[in-house]
PDB file of C-alpha atoms in Angstrom:
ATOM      1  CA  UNK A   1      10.620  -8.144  -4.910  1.00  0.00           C
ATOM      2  CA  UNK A   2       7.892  -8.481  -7.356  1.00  0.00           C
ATOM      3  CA  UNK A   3       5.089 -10.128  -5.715  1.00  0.00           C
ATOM      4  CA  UNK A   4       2.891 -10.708  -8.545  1.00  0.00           C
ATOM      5  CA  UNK A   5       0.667 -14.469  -8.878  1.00  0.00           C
ATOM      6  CA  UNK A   6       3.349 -16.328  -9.957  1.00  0.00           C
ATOM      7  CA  UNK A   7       1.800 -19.638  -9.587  1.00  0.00           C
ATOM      8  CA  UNK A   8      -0.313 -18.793 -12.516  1.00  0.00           C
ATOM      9  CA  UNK A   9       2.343 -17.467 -14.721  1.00  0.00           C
ATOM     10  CA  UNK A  10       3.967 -19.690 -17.276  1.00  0.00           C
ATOM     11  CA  UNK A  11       7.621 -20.134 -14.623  1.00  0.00           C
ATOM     12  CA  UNK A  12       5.251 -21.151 -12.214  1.00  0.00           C
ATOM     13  CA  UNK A  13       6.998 -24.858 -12.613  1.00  0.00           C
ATOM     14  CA  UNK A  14      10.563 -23.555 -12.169  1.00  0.00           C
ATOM     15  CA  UNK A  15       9.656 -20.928  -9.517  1.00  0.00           C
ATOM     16  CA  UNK A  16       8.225 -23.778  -7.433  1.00  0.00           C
ATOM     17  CA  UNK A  17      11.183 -26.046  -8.451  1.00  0.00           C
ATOM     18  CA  UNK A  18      13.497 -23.678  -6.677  1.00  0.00           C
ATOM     19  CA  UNK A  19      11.829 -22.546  -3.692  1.00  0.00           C
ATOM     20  CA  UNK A  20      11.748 -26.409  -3.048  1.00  0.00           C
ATOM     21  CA  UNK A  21      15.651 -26.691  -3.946  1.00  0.00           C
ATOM     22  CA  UNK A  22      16.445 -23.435  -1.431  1.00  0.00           C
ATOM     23  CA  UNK A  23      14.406 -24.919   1.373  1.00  0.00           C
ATOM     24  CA  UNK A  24      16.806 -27.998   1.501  1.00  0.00           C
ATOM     25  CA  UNK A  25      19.783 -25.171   2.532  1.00  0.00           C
ATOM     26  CA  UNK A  26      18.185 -23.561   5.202  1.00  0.00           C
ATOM     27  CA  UNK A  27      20.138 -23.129   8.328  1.00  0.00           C
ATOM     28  CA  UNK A  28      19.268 -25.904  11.049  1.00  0.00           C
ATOM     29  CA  UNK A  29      17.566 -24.528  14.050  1.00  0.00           C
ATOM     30  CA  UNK A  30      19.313 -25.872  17.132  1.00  0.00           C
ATOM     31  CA  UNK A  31      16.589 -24.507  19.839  1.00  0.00           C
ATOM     32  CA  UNK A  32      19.703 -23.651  22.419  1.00  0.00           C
ATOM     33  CA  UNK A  33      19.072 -19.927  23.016  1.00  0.00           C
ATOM     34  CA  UNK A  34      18.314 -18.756  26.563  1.00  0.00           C
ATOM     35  CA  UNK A  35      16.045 -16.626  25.055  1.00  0.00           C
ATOM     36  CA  UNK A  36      13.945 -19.063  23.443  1.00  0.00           C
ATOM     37  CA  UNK A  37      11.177 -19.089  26.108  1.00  0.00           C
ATOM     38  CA  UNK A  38      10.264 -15.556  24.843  1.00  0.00           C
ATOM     39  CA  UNK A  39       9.820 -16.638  20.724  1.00  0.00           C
ATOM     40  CA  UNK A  40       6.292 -16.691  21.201  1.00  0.00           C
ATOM     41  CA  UNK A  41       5.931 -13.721  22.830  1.00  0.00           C
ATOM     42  CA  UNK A  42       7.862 -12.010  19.753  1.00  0.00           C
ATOM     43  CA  UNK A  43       6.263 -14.000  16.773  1.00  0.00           C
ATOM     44  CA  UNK A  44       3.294 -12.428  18.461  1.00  0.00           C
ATOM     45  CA  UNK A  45       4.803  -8.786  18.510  1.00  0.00           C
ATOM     46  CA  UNK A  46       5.620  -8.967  14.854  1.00  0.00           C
ATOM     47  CA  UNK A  47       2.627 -10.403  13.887  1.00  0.00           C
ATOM     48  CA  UNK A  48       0.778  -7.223  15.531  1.00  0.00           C
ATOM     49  CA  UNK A  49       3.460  -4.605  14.148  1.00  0.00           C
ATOM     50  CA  UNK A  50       3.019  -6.411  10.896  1.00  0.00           C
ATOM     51  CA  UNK A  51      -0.841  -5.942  11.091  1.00  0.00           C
ATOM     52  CA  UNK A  52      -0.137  -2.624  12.371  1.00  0.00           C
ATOM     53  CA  UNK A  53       1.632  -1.539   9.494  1.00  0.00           C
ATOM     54  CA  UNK A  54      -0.218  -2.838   6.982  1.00  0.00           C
ATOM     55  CA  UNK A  55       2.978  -5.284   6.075  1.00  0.00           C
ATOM     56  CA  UNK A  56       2.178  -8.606   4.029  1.00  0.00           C
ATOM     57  CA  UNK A  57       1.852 -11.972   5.191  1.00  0.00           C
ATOM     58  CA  UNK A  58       5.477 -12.838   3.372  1.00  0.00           C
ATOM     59  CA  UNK A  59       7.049  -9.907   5.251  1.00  0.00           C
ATOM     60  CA  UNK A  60       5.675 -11.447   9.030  1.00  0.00           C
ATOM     61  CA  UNK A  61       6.542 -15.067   7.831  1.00  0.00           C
ATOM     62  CA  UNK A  62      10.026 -13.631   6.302  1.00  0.00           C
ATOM     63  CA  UNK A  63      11.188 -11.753   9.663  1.00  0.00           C
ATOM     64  CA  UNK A  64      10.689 -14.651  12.003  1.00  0.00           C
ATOM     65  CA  UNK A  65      13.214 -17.197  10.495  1.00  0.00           C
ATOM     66  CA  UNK A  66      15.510 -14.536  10.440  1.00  0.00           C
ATOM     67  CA  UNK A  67      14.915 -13.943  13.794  1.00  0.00           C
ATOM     68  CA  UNK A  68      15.444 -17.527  14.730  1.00  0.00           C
ATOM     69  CA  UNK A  69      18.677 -17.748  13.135  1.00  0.00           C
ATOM     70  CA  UNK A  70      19.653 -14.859  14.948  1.00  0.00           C
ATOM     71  CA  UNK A  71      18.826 -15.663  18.459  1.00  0.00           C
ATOM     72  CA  UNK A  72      19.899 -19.383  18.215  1.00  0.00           C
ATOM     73  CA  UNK A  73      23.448 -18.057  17.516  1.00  0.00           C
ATOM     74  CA  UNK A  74      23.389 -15.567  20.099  1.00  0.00           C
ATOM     75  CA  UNK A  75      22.485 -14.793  23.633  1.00  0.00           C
ATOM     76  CA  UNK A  76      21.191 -11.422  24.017  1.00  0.00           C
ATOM     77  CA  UNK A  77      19.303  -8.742  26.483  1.00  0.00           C
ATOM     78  CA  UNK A  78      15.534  -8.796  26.066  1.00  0.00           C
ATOM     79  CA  UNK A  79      15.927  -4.999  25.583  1.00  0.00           C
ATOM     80  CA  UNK A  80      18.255  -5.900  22.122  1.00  0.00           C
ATOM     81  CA  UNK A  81      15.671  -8.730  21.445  1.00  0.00           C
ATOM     82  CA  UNK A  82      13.282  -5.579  21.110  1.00  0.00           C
ATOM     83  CA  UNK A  83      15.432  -3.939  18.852  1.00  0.00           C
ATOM     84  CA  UNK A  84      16.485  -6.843  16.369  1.00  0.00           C
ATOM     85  CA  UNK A  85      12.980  -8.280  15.870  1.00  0.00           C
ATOM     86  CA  UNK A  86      12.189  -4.677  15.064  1.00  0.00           C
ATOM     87  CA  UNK A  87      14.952  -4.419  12.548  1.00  0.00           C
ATOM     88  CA  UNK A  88      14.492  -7.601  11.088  1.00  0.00           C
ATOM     89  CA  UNK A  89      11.066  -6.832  10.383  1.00  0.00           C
ATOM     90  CA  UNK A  90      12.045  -3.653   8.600  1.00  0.00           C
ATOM     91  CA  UNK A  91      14.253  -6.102   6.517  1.00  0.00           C
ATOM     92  CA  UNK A  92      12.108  -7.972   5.767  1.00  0.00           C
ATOM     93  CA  UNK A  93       9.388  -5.214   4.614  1.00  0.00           C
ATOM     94  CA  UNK A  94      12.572  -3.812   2.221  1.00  0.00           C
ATOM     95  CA  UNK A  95      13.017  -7.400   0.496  1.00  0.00           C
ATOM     96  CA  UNK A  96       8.973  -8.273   0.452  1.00  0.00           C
ATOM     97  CA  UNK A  97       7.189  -4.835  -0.280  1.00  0.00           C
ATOM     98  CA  UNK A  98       7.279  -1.872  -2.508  1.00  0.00           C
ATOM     99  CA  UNK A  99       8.790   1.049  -1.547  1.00  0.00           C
ATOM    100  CA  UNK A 100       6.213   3.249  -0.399  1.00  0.00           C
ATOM    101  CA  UNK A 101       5.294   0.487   2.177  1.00  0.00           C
ATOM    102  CA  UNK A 102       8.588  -0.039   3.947  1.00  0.00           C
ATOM    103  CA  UNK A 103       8.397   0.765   7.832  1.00  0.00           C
ATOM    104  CA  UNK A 104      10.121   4.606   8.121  1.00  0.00           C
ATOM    105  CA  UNK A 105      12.108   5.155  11.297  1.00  0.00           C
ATOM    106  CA  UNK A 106       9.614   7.928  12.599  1.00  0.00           C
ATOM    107  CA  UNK A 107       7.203   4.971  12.347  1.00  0.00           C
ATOM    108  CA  UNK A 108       8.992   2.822  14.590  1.00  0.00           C
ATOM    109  CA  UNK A 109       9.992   5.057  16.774  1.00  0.00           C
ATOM    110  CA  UNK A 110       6.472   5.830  17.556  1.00  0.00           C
ATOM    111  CA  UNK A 111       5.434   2.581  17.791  1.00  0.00           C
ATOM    112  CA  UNK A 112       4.047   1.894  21.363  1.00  0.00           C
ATOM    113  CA  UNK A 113       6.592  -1.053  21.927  1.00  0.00           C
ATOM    114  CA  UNK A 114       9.529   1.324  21.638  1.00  0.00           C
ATOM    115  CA  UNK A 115       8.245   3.736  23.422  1.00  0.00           C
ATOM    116  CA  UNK A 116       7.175   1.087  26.370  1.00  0.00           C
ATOM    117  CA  UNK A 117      10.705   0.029  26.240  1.00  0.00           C
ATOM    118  CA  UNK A 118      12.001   3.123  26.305  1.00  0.00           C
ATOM    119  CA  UNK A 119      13.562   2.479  22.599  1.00  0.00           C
ATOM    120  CA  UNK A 120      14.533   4.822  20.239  1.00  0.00           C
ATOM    121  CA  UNK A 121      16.666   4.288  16.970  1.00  0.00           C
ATOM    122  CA  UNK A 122      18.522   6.764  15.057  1.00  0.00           C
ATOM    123  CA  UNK A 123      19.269   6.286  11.383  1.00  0.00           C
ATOM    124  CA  UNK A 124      23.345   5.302  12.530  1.00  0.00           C
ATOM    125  CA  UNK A 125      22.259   3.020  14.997  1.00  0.00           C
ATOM    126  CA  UNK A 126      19.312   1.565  12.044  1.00  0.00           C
ATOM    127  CA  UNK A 127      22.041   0.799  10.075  1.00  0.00           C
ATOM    128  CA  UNK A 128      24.768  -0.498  12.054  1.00  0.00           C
ATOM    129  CA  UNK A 129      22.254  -3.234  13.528  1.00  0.00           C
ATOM    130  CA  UNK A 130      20.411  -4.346  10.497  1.00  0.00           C
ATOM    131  CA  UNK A 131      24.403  -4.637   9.059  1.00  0.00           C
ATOM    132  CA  UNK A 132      25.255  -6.901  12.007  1.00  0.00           C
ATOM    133  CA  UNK A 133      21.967  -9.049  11.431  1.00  0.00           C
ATOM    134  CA  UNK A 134      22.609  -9.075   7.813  1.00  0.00           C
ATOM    135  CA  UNK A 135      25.920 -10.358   8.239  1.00  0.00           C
ATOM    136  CA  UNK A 136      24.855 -13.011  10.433  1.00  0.00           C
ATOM    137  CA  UNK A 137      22.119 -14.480   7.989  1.00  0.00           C
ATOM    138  CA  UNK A 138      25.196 -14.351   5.196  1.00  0.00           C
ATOM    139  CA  UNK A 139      23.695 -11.439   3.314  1.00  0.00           C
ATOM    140  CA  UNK A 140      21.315 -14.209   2.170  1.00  0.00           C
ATOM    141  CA  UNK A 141      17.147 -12.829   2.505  1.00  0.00           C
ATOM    142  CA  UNK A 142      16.017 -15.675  -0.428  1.00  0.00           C
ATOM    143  CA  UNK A 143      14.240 -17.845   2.572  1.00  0.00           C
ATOM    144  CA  UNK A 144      11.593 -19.804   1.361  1.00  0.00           C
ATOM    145  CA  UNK A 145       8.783 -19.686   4.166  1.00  0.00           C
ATOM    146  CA  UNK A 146       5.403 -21.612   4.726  1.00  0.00           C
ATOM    147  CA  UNK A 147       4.029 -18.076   3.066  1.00  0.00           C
ATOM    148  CA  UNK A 148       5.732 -18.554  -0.124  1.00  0.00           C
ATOM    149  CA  UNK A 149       4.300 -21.717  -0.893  1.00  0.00           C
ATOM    150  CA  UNK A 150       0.395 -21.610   0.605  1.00  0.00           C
ATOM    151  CA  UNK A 151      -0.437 -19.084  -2.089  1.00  0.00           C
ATOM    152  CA  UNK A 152       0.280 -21.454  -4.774  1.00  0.00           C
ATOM    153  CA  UNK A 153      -0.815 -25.012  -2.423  1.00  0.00           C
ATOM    154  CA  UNK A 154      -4.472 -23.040  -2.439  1.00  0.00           C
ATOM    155  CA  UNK A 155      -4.623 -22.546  -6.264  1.00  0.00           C
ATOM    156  CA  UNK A 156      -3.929 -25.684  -6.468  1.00  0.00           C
ATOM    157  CA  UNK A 157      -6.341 -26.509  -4.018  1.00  0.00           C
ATOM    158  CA  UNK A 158      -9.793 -24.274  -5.382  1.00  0.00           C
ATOM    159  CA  UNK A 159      -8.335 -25.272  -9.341  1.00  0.00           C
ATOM    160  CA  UNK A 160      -8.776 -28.869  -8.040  1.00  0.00           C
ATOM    161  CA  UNK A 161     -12.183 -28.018  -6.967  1.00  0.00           C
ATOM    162  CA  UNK A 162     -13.701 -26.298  -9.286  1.00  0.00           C
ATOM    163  CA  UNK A 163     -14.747 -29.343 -11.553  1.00  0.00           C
ATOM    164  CA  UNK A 164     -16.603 -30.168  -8.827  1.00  0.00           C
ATOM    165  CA  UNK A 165     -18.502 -26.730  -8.045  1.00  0.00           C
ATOM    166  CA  UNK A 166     -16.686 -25.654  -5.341  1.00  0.00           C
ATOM    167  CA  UNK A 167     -17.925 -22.163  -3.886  1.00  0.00           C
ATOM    168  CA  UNK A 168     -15.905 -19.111  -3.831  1.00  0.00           C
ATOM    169  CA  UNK A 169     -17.840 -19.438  -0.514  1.00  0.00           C
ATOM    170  CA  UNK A 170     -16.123 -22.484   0.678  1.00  0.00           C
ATOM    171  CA  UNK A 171     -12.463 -21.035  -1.189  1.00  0.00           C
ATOM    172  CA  UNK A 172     -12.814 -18.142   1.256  1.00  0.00           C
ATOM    173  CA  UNK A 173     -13.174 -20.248   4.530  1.00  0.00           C
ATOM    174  CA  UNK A 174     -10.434 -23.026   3.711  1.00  0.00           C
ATOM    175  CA  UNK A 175      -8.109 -19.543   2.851  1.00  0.00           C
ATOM    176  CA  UNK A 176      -8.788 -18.408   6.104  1.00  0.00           C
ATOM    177  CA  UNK A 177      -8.444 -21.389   8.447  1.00  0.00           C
ATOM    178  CA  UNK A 178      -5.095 -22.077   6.389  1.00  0.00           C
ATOM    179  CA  UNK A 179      -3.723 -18.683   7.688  1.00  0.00           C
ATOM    180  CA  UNK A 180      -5.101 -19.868  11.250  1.00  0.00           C
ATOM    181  CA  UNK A 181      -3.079 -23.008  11.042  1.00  0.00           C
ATOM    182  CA  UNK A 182      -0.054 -21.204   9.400  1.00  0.00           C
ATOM    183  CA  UNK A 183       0.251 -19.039  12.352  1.00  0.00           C
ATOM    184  CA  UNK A 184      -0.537 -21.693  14.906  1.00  0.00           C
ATOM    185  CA  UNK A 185       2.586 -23.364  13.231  1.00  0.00           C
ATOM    186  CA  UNK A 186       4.689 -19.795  13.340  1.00  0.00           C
ATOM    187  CA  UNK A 187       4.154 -19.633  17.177  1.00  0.00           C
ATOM    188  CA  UNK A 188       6.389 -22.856  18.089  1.00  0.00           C
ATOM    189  CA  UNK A 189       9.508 -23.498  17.265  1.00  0.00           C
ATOM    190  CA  UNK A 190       8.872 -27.432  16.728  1.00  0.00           C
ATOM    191  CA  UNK A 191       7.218 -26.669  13.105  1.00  0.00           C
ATOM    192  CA  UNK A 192      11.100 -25.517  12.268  1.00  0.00           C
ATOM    193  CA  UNK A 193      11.874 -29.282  11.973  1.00  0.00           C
ATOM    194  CA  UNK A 194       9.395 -29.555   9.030  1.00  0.00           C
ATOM    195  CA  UNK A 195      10.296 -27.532   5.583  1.00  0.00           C
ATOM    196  CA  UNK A 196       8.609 -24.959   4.850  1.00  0.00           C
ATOM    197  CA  UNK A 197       6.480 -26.254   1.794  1.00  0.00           C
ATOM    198  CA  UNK A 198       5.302 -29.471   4.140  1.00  0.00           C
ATOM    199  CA  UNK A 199       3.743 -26.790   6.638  1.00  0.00           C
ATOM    200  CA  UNK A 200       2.162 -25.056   4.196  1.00  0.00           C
ATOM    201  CA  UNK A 201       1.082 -28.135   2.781  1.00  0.00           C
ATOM    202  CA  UNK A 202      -0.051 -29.445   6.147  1.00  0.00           C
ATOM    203  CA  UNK A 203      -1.828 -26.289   6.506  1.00  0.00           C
ATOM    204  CA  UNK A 204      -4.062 -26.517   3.963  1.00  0.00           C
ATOM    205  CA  UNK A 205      -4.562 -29.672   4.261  1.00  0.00           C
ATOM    206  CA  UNK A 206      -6.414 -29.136   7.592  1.00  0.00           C
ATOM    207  CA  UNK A 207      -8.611 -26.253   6.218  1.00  0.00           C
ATOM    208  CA  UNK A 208      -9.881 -28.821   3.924  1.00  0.00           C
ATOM    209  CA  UNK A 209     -11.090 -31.159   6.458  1.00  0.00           C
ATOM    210  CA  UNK A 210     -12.630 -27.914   8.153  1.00  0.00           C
ATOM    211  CA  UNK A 211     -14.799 -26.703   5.678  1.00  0.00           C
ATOM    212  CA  UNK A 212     -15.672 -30.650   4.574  1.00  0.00           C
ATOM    213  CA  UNK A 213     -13.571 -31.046   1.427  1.00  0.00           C
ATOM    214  CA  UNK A 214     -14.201 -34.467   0.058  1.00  0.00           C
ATOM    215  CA  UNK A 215     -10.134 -35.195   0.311  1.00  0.00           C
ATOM    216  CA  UNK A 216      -7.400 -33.150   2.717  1.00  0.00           C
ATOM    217  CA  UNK A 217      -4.439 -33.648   0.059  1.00  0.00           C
ATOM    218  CA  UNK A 218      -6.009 -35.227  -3.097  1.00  0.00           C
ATOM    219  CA  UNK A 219      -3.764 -36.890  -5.421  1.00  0.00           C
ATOM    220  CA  UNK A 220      -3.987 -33.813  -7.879  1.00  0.00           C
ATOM    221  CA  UNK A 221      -2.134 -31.888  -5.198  1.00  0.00           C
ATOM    222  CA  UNK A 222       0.381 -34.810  -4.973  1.00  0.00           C
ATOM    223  CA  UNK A 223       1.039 -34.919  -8.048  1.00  0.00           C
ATOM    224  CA  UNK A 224       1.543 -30.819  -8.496  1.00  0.00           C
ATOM    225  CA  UNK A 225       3.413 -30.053  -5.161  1.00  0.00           C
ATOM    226  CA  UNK A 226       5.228 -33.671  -5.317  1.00  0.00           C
ATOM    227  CA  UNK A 227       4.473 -33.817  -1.515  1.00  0.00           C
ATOM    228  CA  UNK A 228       2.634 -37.207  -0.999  1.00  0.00           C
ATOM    229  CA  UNK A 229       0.017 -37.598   1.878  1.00  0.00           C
ATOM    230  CA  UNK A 230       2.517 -39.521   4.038  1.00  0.00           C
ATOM    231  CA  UNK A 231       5.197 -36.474   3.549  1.00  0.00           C
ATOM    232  CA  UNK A 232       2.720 -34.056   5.453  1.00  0.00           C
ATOM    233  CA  UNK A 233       0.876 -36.218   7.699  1.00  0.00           C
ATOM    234  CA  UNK A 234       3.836 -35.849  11.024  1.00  0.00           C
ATOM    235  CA  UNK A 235       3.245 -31.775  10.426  1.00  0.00           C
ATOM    236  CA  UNK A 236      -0.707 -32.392  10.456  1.00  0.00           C
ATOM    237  CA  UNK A 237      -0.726 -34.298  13.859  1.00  0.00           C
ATOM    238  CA  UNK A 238       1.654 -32.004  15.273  1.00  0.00           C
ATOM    239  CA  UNK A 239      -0.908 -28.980  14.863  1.00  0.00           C
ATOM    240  CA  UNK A 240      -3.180 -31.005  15.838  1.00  0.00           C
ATOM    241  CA  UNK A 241      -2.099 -32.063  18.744  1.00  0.00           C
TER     242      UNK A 241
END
């Protein structure tokens, strides 16, 4: 997938218009897994693997919604839990990355958490699981995640800015307390009853107040993300809170 600023490109408009439009079809996350006690401890996992491995933030945010759908429509052993957030990570890596940066099966299999748990995947066994995880997400990877819109939110939100002499300074810490608050939000499964563009949204929106913005979600951003100050404001409290 070509990962290139797209936000600045002249489709910008209709790129955004249809990550909005997909995020209205995403499956609805029920929350009645017996496994879903241990989400945290896997959104966790990934997030280290993904660090690990050098993967991008759209790869991590990409594998755990797949995840979700997956374990909310099954009930599985911890030991497969292992092996399909592993796997869905590696699908995730194929759909967000370039080639060369894709996860290789020696990799994982040296990983520490497969060898902790005893795990070890051949190149059959590869396949015939990330099949049956494919199949149950429909063959469909074009999930619009919280990671797909902050990119373009904080353009938005240094462009707005700028008039006003904000600091590359300042850019730098409301980009990194956005990624704090993004994976706050990743870590519990209540943020899956907000779309994904109102957590980025919310997100930012909190970074802003950290690093003393004059406005959280000025009416610029309104007006460019169509997401009005009362859209994101539930999301805000609830990392917050």
């Amino acid at each position: 997938m070509d990962r290139s600023e797209w936000w600045q490109g002249e489709l910008a408009d209709d790129v955004y218009r249809v990550l909005r439009e997909k995020e209205l079809s995403l499956p609805r996350f029920c929350a009645r897994s017996p496994q879903l006690h241990l989400r945290r401890h896997f959104v966790d996992l990934l997030a280290t693997l993904s660090e690990r491995l050098q993967l991008s933030v759209a790869t991590h945010h990409l594998a755990i919604p797949m995840l979700d759908v997956f374990i909310d429509r099954h009930d599985i052993t911890i030991r497969c839990l292992y092996t399909c957030s592993i796997c869905y990570l590696i699908i995730a890596a194929k759909f967000e990355e370039m080639d060369e940066q894709v996860p290789r099966l020696d990799w994982v299999n040296r990983l520490e958490v497969m060898t902790k748990q005893g795990l070890s995947l051949s190149k059959e066994e590869l396949q015939q699981t990330e099949f049956l995880l494919l199949r149950t997400l429909d063959w469909n990877l074009c999930t619009p995640t919280a990671a797909h819109f902050v990119d373009y939110f904080l353009w938005l939100s240094r462009r707005e800015d700028a008039p006003a002499g904000g600091s590359s300074y300042r850019h730098a810490y409301t980009t990194k307390y956005t990624a704090h608050f993004l994976q706050l939000a990743l870590q519990d499964h209540v943020f899956l009853s907000f779309r994904p563009s109102v957590v980025a949204a919310a997100s930012i929106a909190l970074a802003r107040i950290e690093v003393k913005l004059p406005s959280a979600w000025t009416l610029y951003m309104q007006h460019f993300t169509g997401l009005a100050w009362e859209m994101i404001l539930p999301c805000v409290e609830q990392l917050i809170w």
